[in-house]
mmCIF file of C-alpha atoms in Angstrom:
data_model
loop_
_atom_site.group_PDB
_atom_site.id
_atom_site.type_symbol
_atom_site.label_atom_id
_atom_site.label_comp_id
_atom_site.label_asym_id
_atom_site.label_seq_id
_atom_site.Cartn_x
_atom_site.Cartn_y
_atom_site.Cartn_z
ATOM 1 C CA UNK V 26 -41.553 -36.578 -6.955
ATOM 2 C CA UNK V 27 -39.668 -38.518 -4.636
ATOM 3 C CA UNK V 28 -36.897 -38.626 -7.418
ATOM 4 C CA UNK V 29 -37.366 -35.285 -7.686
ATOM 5 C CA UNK V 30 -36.336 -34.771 -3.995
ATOM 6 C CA UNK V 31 -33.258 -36.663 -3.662
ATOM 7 C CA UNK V 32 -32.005 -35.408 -6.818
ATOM 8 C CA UNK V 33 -32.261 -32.232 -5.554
ATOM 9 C CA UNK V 34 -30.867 -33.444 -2.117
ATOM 10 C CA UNK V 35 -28.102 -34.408 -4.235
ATOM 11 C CA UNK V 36 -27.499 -31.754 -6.103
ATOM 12 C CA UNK V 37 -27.485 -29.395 -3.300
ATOM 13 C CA UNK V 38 -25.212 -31.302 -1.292
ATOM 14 C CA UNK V 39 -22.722 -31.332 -3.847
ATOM 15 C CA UNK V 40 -23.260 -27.353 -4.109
ATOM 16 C CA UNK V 41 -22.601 -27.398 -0.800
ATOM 17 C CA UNK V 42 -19.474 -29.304 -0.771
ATOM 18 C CA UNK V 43 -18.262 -27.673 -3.639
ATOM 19 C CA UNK V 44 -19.247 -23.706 -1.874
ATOM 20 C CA UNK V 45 -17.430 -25.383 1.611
ATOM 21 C CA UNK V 46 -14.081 -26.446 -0.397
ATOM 22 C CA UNK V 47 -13.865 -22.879 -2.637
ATOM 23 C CA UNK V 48 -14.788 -20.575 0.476
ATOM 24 C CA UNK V 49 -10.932 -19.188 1.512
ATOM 25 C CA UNK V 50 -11.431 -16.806 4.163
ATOM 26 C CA UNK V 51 -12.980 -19.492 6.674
ATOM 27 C CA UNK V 52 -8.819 -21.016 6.515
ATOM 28 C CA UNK V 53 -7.346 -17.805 7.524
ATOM 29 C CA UNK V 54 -7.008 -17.205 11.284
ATOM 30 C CA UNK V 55 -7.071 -13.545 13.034
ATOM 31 C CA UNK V 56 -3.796 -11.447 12.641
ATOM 32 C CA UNK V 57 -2.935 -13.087 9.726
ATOM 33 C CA UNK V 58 -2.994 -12.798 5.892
ATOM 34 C CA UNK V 59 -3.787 -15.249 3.041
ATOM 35 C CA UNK V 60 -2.177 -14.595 -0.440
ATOM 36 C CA UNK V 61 -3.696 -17.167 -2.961
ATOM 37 C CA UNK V 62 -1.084 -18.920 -5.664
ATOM 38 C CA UNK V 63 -2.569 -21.482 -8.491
ATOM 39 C CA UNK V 64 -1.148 -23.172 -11.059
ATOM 40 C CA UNK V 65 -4.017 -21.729 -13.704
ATOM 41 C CA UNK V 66 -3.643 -18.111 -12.659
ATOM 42 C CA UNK V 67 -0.242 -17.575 -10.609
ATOM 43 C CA UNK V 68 -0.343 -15.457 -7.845
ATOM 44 C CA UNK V 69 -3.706 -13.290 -7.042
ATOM 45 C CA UNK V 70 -3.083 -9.394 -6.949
ATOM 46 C CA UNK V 71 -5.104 -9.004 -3.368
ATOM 47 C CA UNK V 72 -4.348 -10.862 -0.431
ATOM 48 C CA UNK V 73 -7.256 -12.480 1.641
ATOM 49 C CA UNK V 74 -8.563 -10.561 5.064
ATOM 50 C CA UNK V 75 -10.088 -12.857 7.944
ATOM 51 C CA UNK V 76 -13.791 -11.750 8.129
ATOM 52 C CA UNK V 77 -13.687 -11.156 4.524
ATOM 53 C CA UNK V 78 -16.302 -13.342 2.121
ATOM 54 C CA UNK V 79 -13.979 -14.820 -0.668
ATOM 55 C CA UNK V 80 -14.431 -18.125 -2.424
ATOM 56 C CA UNK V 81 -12.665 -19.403 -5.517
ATOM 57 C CA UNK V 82 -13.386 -21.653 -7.943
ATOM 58 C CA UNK V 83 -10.038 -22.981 -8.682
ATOM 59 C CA UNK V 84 -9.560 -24.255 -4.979
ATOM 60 C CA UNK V 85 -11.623 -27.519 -6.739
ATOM 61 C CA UNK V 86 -9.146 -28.041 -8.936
ATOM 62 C CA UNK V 87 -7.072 -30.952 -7.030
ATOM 63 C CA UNK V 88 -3.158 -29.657 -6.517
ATOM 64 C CA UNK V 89 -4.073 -26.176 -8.521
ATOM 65 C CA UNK V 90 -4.602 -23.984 -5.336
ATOM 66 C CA UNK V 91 -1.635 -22.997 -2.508
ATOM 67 C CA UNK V 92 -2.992 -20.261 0.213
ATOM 68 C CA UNK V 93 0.338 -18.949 1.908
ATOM 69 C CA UNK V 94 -0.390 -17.326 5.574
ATOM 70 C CA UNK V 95 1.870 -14.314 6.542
ATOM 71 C CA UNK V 96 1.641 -13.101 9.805
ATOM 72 C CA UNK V 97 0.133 -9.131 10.294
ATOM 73 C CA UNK V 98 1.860 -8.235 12.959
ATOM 74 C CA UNK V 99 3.767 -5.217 13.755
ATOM 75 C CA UNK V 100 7.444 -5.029 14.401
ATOM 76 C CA UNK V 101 9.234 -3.139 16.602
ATOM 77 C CA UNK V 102 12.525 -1.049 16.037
ATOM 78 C CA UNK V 103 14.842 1.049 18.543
ATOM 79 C CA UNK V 104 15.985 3.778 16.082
ATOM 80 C CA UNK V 105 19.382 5.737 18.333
ATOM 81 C CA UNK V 106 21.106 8.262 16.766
ATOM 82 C CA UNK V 107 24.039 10.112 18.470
ATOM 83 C CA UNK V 108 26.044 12.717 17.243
ATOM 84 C CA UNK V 109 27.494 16.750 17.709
ATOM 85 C CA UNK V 110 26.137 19.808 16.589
ATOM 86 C CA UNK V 111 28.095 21.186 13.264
ATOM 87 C CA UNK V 112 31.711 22.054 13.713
ATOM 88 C CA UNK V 113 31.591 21.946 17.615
ATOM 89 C CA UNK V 114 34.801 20.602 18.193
ATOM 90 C CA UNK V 115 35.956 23.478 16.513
ATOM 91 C CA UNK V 116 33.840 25.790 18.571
ATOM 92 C CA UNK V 117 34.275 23.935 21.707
ATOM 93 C CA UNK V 118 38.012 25.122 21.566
ATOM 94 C CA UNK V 119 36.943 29.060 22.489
ATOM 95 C CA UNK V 120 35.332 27.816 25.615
ATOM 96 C CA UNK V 121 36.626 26.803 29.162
ATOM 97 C CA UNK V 122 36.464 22.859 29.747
ATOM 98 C CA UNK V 123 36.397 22.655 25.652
ATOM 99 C CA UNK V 124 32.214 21.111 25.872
ATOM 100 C CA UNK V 125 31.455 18.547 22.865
ATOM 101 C CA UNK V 126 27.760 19.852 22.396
ATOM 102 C CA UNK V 127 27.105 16.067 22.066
ATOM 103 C CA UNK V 128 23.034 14.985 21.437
ATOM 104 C CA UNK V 129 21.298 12.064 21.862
ATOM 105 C CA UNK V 130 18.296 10.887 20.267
ATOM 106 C CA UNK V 131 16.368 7.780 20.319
ATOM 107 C CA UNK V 132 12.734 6.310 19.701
ATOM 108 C CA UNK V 133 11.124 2.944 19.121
ATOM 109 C CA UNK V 134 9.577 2.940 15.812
ATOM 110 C CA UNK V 135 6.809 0.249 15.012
ATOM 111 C CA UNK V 136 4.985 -0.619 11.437
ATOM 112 C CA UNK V 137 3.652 -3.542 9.892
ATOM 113 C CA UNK V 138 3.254 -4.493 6.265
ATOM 114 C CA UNK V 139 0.697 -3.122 4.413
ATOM 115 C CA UNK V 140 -2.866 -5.152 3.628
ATOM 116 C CA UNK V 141 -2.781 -4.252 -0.018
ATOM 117 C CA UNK V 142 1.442 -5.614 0.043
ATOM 118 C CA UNK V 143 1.352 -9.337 0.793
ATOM 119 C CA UNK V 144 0.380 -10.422 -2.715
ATOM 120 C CA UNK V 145 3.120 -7.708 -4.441
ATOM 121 C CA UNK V 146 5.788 -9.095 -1.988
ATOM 122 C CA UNK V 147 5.083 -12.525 -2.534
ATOM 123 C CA UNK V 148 5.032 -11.953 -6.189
ATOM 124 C CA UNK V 149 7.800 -9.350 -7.100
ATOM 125 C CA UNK V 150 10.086 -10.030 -4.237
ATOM 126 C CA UNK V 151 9.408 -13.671 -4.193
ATOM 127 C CA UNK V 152 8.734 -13.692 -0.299
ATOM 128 C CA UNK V 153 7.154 -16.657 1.143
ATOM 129 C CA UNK V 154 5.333 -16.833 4.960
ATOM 130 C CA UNK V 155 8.938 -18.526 6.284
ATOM 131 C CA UNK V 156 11.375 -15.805 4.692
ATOM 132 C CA UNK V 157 9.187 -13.410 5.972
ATOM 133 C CA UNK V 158 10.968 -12.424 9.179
ATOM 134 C CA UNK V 159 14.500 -12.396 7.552
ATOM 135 C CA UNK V 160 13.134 -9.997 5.014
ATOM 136 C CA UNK V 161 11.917 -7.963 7.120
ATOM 137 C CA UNK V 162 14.987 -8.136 9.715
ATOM 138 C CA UNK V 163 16.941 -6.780 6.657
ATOM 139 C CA UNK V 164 14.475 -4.026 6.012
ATOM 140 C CA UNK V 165 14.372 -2.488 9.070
ATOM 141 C CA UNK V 166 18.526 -2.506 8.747
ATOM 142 C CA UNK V 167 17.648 0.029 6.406
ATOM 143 C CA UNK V 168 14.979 1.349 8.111
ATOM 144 C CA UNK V 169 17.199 2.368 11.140
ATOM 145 C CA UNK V 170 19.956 3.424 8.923
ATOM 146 C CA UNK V 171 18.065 5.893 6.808
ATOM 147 C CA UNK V 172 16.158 6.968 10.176
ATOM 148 C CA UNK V 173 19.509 7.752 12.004
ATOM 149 C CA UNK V 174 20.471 9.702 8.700
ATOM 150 C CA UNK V 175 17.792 11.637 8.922
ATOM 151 C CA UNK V 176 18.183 13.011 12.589
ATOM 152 C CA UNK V 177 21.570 13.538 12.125
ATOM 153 C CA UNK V 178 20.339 15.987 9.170
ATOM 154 C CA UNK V 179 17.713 16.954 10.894
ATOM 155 C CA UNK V 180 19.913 18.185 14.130
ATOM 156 C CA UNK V 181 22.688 19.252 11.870
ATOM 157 C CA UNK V 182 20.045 21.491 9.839
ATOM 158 C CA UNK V 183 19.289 23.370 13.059
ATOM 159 C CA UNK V 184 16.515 20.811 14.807
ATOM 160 C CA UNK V 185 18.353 21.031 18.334
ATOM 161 C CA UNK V 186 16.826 24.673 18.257
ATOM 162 C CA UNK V 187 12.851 23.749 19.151
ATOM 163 C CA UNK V 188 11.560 22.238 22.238
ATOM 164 C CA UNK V 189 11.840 18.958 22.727
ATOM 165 C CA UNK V 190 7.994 18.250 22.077
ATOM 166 C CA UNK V 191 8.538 19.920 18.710
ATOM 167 C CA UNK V 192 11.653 18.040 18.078
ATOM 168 C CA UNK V 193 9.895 14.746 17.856
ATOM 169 C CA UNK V 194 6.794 15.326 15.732
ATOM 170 C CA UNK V 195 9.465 16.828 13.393
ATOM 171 C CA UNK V 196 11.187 13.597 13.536
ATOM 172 C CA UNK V 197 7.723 11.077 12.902
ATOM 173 C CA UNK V 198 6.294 13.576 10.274
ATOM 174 C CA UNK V 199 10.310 13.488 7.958
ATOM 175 C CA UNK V 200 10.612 9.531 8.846
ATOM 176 C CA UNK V 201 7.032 8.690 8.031
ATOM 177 C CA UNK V 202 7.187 10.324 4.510
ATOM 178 C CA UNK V 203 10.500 8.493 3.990
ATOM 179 C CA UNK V 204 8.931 5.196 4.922
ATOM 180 C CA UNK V 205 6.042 6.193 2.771
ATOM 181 C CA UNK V 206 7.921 6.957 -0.034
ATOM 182 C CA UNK V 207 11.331 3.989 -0.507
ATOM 183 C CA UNK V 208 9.184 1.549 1.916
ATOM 184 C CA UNK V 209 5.352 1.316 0.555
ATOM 185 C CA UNK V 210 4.654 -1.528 1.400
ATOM 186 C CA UNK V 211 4.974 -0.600 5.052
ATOM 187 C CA UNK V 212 3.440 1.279 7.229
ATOM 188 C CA UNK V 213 4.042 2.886 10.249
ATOM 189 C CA UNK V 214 1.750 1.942 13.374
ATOM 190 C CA UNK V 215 3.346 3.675 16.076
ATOM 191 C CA UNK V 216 6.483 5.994 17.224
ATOM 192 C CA UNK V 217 7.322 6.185 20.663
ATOM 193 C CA UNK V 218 9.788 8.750 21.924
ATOM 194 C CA UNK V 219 12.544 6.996 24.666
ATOM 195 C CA UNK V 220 15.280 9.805 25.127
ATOM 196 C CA UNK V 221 16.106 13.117 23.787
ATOM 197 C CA UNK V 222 19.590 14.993 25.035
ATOM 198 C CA UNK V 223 20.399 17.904 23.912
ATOM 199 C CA UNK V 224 23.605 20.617 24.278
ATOM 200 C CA UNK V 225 23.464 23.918 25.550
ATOM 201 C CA UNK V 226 22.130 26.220 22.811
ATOM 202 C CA UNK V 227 23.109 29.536 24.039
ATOM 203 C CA UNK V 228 26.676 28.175 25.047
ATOM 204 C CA UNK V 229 27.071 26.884 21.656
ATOM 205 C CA UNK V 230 26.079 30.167 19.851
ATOM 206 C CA UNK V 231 28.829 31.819 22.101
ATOM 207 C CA UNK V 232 31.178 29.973 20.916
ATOM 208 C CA UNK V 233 30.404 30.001 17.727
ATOM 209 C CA UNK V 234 30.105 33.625 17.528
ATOM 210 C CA UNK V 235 33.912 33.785 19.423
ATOM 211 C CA UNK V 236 35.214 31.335 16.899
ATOM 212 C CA UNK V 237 33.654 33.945 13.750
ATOM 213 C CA UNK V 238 35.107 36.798 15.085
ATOM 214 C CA UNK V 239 38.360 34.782 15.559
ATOM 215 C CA UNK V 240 38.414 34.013 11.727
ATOM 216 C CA UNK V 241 37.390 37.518 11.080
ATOM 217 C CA UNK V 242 40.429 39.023 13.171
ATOM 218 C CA UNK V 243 42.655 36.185 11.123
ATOM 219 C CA UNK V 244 41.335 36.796 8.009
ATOM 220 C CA UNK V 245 41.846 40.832 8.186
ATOM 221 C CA UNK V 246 45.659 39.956 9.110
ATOM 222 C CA UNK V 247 45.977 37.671 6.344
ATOM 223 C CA UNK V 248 44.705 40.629 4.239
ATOM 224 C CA UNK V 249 47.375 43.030 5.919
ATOM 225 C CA UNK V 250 50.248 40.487 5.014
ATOM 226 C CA UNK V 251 48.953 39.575 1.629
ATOM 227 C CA UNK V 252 49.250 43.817 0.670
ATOM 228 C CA UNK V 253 52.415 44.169 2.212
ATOM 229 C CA UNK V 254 53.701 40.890 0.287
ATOM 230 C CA UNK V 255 52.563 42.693 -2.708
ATOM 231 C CA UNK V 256 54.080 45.905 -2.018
ATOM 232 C CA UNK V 257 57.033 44.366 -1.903
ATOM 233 C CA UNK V 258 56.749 42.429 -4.531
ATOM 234 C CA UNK V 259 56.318 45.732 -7.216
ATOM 235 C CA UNK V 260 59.276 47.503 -5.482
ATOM 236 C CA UNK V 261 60.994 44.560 -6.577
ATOM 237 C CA UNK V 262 59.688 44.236 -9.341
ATOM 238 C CA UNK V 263 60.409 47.666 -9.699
ATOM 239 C CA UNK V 264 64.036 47.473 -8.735
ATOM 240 C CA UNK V 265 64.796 44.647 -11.370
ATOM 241 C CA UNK V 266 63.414 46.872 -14.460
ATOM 242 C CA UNK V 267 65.141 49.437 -13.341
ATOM 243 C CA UNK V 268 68.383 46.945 -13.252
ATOM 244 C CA UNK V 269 67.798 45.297 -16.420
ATOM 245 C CA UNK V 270 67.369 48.814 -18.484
ATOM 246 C CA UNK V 271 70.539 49.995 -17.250
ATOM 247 C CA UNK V 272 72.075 46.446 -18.230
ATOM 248 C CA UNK V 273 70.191 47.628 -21.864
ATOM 249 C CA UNK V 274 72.053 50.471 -21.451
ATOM 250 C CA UNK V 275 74.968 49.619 -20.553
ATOM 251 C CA UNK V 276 75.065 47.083 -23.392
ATOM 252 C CA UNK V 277 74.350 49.532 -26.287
ATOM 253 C CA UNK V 278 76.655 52.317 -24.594
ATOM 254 C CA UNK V 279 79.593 50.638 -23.548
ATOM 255 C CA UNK V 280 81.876 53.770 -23.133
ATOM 256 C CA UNK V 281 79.414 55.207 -19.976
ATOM 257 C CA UNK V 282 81.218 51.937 -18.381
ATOM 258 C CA UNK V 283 84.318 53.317 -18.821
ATOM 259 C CA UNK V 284 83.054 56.441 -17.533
ATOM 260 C CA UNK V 285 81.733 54.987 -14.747
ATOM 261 C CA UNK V 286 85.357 53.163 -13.930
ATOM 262 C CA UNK V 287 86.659 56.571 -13.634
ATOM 263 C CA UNK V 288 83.562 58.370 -12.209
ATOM 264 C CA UNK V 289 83.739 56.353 -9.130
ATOM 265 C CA UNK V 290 86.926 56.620 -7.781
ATOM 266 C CA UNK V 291 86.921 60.801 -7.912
ATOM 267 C CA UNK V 292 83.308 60.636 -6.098
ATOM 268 C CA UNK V 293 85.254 57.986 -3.385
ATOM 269 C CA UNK V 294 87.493 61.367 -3.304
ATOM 270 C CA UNK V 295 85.248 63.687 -3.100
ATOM 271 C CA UNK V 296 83.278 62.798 -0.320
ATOM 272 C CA UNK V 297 86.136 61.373 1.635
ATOM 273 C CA UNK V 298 87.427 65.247 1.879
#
């Protein structure tokens, strides 16, 4: 019995040990992320949550099992994008003062990557917890570049027209869905709204209006000239056939030369009586 006992004592100790040195989870601290590597599997498919039972057997495997931490917190980005409204330094020329109908635009965008991303990053993309923040300093490069792209469409496509309330829930609706789609493994945790100028809409439309009745005015006088060219063009036209049949003429009828030699001088006479 008593052998029974400290086998048992035995045995569950080394269960014990063995459940202690597999459980993962219990290594991960809050705001962080564990992405499990081993030499018998490679790299898991899931990364490991704090709070979040997960033991694995090949943890007892001495030098088989690497848990990489990645930190979970969210970035921040200032996202600016300045510009004019289309052709308004064309417009701008109709008006007094010549205005630039110049806008302004910026917001501080924040995300984080994804739960479900850690392992795919560290697997496809070959990040590690250390190249972490360089990665992600050259994401959001591209981040803030295809964000300022998209408010410069976004104005350009007639966005300076709604209220200003309007304007920027357009602008976190069209950038989250382009985060969501060529960034998945991001995700975007907050969008805060720092400045928003805008040009005078009604001005602009004036001059835009002035400037299309402008090229209307222009265009109809181009149209004048262009049929008056023309008529020109077929009376001359006109004039050389009529020169080159009487050179035909001339050619097969050589005596109405003669004629004419003699013809001219007596109609000199005539009208000089």
């Amino acid at each position: 019995m008593k052998k029974f006992a400290f086998l048992f004592i035995v045995l569950a100790a080394l269960g014990g040990t063995g459940f202690y040195f597999g459980w993962v989870q219990i290594a991960i601290p809050p705001e962080s992320r564990g992405v499990i590597f081993t030499k018998t599997r490679g790299w898991d498919d899931t990364a490991v949550l704090p709070g979040v039972f997960t033991w694995r057997w090949e943890k007892l495997i001495p030098n088989n099992f690497t848990l990489y931490l990645y930190p979970a917190r969210s970035r921040s980005s200032v996202i600016e994008a300045v510009g004019s409204l289309p052709s308004s330094e064309v417009y701008g020329l109709f008006l007094d003062g010549k205005p630039e109908f110049r806008y302004t635009c910026r917001f501080i965008l924040s995300y984080r990557v994804r739960d479900d991303a850690f392992a795919r990053i560290a697997r496809e993309k070959g990040v590690l917890p250390d190249m972490l923040d360089d990665w992600l300093s050259s994401v959001e490069k591209e981040i803030t570049g295809t964000c300022a792209a998209a408010v410069l469409s976004g104005f350009e496509g007639g966005l300076a027209d709604r209220r200003k309330e309007g304007i920027f829930a357009h602008l976190y609706e069209n950038i989250r869905g382009i985060i969501d789609r060529d960034y998945p493994f991001l995700e975007v945790t907050d969008f805060s709204p720092q400045v928003l100028e805008l040009p005078d809409m009604a001005l602009y439309e004036k001059a835009r209006e002035m400037y299309l009745l402008r090229a209307e005015s222009r265009k109809e006088t181009l149209a004048q000239n262009a049929r008056e060219a023309m008529g020109e063009h077929i009376r001359e036209d006109e004039r050389m056939r009529l020169l080159r049949k009487y050179g035909e003429l001339l050619t097969e009828y050589p005596v109405l030369l003669e004629y004419l030699k003699i013809e001219a001088p007596l109609e000199a006479a005539r009208r000089g009586r």
